CSV table of C-alpha atoms and ligand atoms in Angstrom, one decimal:
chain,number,residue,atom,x,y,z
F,1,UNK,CA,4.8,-12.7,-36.9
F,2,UNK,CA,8.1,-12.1,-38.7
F,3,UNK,CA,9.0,-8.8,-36.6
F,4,UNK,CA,8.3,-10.9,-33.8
F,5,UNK,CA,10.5,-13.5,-35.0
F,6,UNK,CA,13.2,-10.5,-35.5
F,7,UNK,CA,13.0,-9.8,-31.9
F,8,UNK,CA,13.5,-13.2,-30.8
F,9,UNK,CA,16.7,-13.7,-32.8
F,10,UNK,CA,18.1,-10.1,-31.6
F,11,UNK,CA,17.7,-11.3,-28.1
F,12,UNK,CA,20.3,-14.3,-28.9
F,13,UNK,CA,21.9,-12.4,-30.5
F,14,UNK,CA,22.7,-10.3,-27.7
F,15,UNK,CA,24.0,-13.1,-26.2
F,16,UNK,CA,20.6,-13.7,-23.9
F,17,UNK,CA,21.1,-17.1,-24.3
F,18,UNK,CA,19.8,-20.3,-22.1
F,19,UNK,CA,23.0,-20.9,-21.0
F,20,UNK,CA,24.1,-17.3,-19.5
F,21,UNK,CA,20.2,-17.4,-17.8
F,22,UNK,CA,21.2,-20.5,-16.2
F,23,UNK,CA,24.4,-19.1,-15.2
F,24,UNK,CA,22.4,-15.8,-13.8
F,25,UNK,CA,19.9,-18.1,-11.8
F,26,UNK,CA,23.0,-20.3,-10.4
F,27,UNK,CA,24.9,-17.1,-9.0
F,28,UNK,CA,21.5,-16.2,-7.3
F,29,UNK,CA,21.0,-19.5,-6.0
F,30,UNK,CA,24.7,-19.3,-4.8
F,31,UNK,CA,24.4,-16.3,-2.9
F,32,UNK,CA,21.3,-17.2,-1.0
F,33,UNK,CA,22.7,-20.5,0.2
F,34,UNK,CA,25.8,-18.8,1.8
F,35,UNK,CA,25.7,-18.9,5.5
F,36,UNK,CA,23.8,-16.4,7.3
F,37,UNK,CA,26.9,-13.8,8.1
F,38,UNK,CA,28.1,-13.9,5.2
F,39,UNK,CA,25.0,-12.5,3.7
F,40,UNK,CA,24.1,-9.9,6.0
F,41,UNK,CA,27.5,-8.2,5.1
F,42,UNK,CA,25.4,-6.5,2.4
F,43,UNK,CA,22.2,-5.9,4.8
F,44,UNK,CA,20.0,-3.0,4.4
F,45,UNK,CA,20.1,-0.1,6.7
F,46,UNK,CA,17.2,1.3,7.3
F,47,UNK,CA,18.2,4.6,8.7
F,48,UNK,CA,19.9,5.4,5.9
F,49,UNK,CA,19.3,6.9,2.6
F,50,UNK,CA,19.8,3.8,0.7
F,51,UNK,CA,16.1,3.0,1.1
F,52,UNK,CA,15.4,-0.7,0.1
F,53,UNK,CA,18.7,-1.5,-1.3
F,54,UNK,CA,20.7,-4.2,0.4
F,55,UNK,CA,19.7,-7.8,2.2
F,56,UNK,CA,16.9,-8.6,4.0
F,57,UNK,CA,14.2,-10.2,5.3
F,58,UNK,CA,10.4,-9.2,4.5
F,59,UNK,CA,9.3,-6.5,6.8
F,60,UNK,CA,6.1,-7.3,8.5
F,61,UNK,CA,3.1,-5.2,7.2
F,62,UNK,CA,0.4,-6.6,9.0
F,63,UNK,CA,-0.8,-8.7,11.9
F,64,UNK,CA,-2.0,-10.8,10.2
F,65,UNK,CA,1.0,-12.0,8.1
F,66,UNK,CA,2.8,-14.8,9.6
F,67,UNK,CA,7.0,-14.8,8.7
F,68,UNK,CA,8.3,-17.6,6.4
F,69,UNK,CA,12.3,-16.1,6.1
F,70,UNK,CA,11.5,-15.3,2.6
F,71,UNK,CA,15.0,-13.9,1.6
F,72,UNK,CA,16.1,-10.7,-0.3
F,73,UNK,CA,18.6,-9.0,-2.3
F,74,UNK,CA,17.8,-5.2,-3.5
F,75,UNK,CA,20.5,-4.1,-5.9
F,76,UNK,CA,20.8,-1.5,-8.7
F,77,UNK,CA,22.4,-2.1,-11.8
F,78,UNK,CA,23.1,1.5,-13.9
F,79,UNK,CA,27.1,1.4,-13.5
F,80,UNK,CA,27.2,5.3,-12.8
F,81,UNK,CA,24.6,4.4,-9.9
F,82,UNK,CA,25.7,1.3,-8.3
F,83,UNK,CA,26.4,1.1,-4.3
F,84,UNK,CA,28.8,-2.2,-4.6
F,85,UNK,CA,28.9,-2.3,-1.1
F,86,UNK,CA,25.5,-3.9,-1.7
F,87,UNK,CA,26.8,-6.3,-4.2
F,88,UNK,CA,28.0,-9.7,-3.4
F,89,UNK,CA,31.8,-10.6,-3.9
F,90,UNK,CA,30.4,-14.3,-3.3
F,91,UNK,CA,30.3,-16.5,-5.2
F,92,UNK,CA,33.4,-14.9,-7.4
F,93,UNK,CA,31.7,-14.9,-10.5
F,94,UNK,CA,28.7,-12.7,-9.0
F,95,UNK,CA,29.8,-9.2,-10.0
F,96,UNK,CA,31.0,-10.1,-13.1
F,97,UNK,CA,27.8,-11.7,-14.4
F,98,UNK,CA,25.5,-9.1,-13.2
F,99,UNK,CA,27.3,-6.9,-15.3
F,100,UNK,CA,26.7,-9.1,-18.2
F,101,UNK,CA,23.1,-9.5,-17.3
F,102,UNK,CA,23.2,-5.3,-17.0
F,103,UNK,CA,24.5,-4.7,-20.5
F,104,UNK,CA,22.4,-7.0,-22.0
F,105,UNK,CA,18.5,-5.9,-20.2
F,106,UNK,CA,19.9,-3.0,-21.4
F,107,UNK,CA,19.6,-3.6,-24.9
F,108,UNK,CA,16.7,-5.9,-24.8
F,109,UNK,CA,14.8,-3.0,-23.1
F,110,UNK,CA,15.1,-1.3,-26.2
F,111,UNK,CA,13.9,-4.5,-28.6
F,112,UNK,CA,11.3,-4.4,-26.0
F,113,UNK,CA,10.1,-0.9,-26.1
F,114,UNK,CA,10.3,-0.8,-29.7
F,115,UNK,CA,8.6,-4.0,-30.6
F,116,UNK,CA,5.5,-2.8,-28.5
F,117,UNK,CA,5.6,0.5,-30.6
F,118,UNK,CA,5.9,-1.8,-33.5
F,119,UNK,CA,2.6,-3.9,-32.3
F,120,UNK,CA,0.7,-0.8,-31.6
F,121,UNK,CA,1.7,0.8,-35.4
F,122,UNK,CA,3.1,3.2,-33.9
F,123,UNK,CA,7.0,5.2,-34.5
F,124,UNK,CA,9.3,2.8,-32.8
F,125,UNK,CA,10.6,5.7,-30.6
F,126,UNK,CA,7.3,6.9,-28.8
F,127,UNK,CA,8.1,4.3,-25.9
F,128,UNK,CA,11.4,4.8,-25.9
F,129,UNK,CA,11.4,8.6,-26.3
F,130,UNK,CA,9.1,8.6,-22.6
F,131,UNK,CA,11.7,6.2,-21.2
F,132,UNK,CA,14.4,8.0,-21.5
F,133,UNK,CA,18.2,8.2,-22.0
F,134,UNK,CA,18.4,7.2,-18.3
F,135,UNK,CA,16.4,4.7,-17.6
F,136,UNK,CA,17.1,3.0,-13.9
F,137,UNK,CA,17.3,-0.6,-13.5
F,138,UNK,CA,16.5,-2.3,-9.9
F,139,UNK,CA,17.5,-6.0,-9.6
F,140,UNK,CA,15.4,-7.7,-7.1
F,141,UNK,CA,16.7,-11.2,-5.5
F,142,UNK,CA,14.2,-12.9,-3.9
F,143,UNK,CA,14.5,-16.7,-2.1
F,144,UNK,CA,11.5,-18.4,-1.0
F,145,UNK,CA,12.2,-21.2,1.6
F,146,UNK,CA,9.9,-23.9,1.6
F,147,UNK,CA,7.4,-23.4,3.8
F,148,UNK,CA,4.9,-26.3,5.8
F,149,UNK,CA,2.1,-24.3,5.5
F,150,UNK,CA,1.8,-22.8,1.5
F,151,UNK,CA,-2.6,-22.6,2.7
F,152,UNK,CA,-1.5,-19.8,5.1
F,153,UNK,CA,1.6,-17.9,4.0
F,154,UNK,CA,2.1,-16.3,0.6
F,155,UNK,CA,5.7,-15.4,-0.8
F,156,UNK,CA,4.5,-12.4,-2.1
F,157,UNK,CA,1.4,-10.8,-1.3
F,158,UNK,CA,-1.0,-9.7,-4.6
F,159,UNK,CA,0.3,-6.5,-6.5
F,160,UNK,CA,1.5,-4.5,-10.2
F,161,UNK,CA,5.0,-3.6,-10.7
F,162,UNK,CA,5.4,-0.2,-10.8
F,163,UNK,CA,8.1,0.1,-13.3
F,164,UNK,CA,8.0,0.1,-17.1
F,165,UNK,CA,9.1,-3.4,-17.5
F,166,UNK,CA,9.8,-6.1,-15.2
F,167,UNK,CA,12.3,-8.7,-16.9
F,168,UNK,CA,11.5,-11.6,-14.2
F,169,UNK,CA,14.0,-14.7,-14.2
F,170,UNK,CA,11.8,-17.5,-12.9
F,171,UNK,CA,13.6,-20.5,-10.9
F,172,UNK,CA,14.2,-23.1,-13.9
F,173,UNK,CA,12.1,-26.3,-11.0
F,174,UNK,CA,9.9,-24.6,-9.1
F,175,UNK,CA,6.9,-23.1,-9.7
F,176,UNK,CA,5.4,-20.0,-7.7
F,177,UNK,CA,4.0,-17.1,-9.5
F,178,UNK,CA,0.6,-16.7,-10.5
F,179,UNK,CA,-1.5,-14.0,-12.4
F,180,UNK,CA,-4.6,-12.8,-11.8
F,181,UNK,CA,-7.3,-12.5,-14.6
F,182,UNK,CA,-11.1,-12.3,-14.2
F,183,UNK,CA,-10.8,-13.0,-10.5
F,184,UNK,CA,-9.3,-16.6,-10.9
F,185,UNK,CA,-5.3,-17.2,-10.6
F,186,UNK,CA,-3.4,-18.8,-13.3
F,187,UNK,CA,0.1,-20.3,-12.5
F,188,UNK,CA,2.7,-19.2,-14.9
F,189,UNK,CA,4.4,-22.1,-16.4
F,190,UNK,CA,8.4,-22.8,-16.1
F,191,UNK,CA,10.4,-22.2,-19.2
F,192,UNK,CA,13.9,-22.7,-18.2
F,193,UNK,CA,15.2,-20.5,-21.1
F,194,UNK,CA,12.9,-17.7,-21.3
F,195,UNK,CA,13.2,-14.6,-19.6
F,196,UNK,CA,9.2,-13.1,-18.8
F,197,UNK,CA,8.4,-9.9,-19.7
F,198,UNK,CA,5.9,-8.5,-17.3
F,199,UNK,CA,4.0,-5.0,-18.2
F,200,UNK,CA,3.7,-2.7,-15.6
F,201,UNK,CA,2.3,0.7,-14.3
F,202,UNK,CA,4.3,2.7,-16.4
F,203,UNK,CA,3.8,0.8,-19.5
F,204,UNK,CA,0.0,1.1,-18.6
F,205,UNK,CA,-0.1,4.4,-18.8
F,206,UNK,CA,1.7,5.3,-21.2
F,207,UNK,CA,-0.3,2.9,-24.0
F,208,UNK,CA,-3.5,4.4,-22.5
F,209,UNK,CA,-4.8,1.3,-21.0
F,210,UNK,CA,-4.4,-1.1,-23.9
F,211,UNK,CA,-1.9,-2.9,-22.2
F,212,UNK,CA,-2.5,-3.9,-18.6
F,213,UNK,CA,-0.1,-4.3,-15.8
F,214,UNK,CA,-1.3,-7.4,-14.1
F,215,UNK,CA,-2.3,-8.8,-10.9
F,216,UNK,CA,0.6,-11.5,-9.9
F,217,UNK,CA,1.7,-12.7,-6.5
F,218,UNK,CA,4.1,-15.7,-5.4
F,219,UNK,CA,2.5,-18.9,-3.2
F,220,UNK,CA,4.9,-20.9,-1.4
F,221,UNK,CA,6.1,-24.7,-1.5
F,222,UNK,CA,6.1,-27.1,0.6
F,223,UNK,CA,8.3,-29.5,-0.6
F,224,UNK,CA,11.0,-27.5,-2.3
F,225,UNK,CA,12.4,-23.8,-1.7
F,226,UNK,CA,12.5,-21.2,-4.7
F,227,UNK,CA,14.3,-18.3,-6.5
F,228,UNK,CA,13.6,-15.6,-8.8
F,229,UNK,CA,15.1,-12.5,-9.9
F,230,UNK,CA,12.8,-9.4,-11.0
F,231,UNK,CA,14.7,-6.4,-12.4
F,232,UNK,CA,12.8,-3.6,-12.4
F,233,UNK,CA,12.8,-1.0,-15.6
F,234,UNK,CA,11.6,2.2,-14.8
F,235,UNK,CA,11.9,5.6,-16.6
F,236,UNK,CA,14.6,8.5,-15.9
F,237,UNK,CA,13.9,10.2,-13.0
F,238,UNK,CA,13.9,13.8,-15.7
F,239,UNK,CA,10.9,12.1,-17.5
F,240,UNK,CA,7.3,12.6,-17.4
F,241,UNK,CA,5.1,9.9,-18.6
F,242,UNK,CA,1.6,9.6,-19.8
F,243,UNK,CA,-0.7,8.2,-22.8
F,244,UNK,CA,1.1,8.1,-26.1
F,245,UNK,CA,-0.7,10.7,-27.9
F,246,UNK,CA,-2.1,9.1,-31.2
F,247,UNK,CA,-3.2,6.5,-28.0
F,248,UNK,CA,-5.6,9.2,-27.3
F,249,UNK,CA,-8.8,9.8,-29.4
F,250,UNK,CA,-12.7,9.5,-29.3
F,251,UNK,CA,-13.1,6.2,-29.2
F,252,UNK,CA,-10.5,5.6,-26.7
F,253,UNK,CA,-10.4,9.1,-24.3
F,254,UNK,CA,-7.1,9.9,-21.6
F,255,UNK,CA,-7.6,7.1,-19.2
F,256,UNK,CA,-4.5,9.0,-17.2
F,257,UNK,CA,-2.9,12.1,-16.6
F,258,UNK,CA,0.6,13.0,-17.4
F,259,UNK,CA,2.5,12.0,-14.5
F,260,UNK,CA,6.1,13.2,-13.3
F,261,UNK,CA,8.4,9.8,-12.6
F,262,UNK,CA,6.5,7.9,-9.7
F,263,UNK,CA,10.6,7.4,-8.8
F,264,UNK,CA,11.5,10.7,-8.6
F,265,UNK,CA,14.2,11.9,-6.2
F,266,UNK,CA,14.5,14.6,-4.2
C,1,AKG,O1,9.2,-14.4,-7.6
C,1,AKG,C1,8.5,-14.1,-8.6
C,1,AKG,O2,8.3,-15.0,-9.4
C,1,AKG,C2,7.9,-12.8,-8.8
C,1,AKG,C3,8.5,-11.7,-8.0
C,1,AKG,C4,7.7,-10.4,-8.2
C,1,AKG,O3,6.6,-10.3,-8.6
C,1,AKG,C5,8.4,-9.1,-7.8
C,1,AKG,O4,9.5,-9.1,-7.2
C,1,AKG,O5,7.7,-8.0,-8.0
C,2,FE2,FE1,6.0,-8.3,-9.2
């Protein structure tokens, strides 16, 4: 309980406060309500190599989805990586305080990390050490309009992140996102000042199963439109990941094989 109560206070103290989240959500919110041209200055370009980063809309996977102008913005945050011609010079402030937001999941990464070493018993680095020095952070906007028909369209359709760690910003009004757990869906509450940790593939593995990257998707609203921002933490692209090895033993054999960075780049 204490070390958990460590955690929490090293998070404010890394300035992760309610009042820069709010600030974080307001820039999203900003951006998304700028008129239509003025977005699509950062668009995506799908012939390029620049694969998913940029603006857009939701490409259509199926026939059977039906188009709701769900919104998005793919950025990514390492400094030495960023392509600013994807980030947003409006509002003013929007550069500036996804920096902030950068520096700081960058250190709560590490509380993270090591406080789930710490829960396990393990050495705090054995997380860490698998992460890397290089860890890549992907920033995903996403605006949900409302939509008259939330019983046929979904915001996001059921899936895992693949990263490590997802560090979702939920929209401080609106809810949206649900979990999935013994085949019934369980709505995930607002807290204005907290910042959700989601566990995903990555983090799966490398614990050998005992924590689960879950089942989540997004419904949609009808009265009111909503935002989020995910930001994606996933491992250096030098790393190979797998189970932790005192995570391995009889009672608990290698659910997964040591896997080269789902991410890699060619
Ligand atoms: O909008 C949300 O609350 C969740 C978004 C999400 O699951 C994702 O971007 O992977
Ligand atoms: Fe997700």
């Amino acid at each position: 309980m204490l070390k958990w109560l460590f955690n929490v206070l090293q998070l404010i103290n890394h300035g992760m406060t309610p009042s820069f989240l709010d600030e974080v959500r307001e820039v999203t919110k900003q951006f998304f309500a700028l008129p239509m041209e003025e977005k699509q200055k950062y668009s995506r370009d799908a012939e390029s190599a620049d694969g998913i980063e940029g603006y857009g809309n939701d490409k259509i996977l199926s026939e059977k989805q039906i188009l709701n102008g769900t919104e998005r913005l793919h950025i990514t945050l390492n400094p030495e990586q960023r392509k600013l011609k994807f980030w947003p010079e409006n509002p003013k402030v929007f550069r500036d305080i996804l920096n902030d937001y950068t520096i700081k999941l960058s250190m709560v990464i590490e509380i993270i990390l090591t406080a789930i070493a710490r829960s396990l018993d393990l050495e705090d680095n054995c997380f860490l050490d698998q992460y890397g020095k290089e860890g890549k952070m992907n920033a995903g906007f996403n605006y949900y309009p409302k939509c008259p028909r939330p019983d046929l369209v979904i915001g996001i359709e059921e899936h895992t992140d693949a990263a490590a760690i997802t560090f979702l910003l939920q929209d401080n009004e609106v809810e949206g996102l649900q979990f999935q757990k013994d085949n019934q869906w369980f709505k995930v509450p607002i807290i204005p000042e907290a910042l959700l940790v989601i566990v995903g593939d990555q983090a799966e593995i490398m614990s050998n199963g005992i924590f689960k990257s879950p089942v989540h998707r997004v419904v949609t609203n009808s009265e009111r439109e909503r935002i989020s921002l995910a930001v994606f933490c996933l491992p250096g692209f030098n790393e190979e990941i797998g189970p932790i090895d005192r995570l391995v033993d009889e009672s608990r054999p290698r659910l997964y094989k040591k896997v080269p960075h789902i991410f890699k780049e060619t």
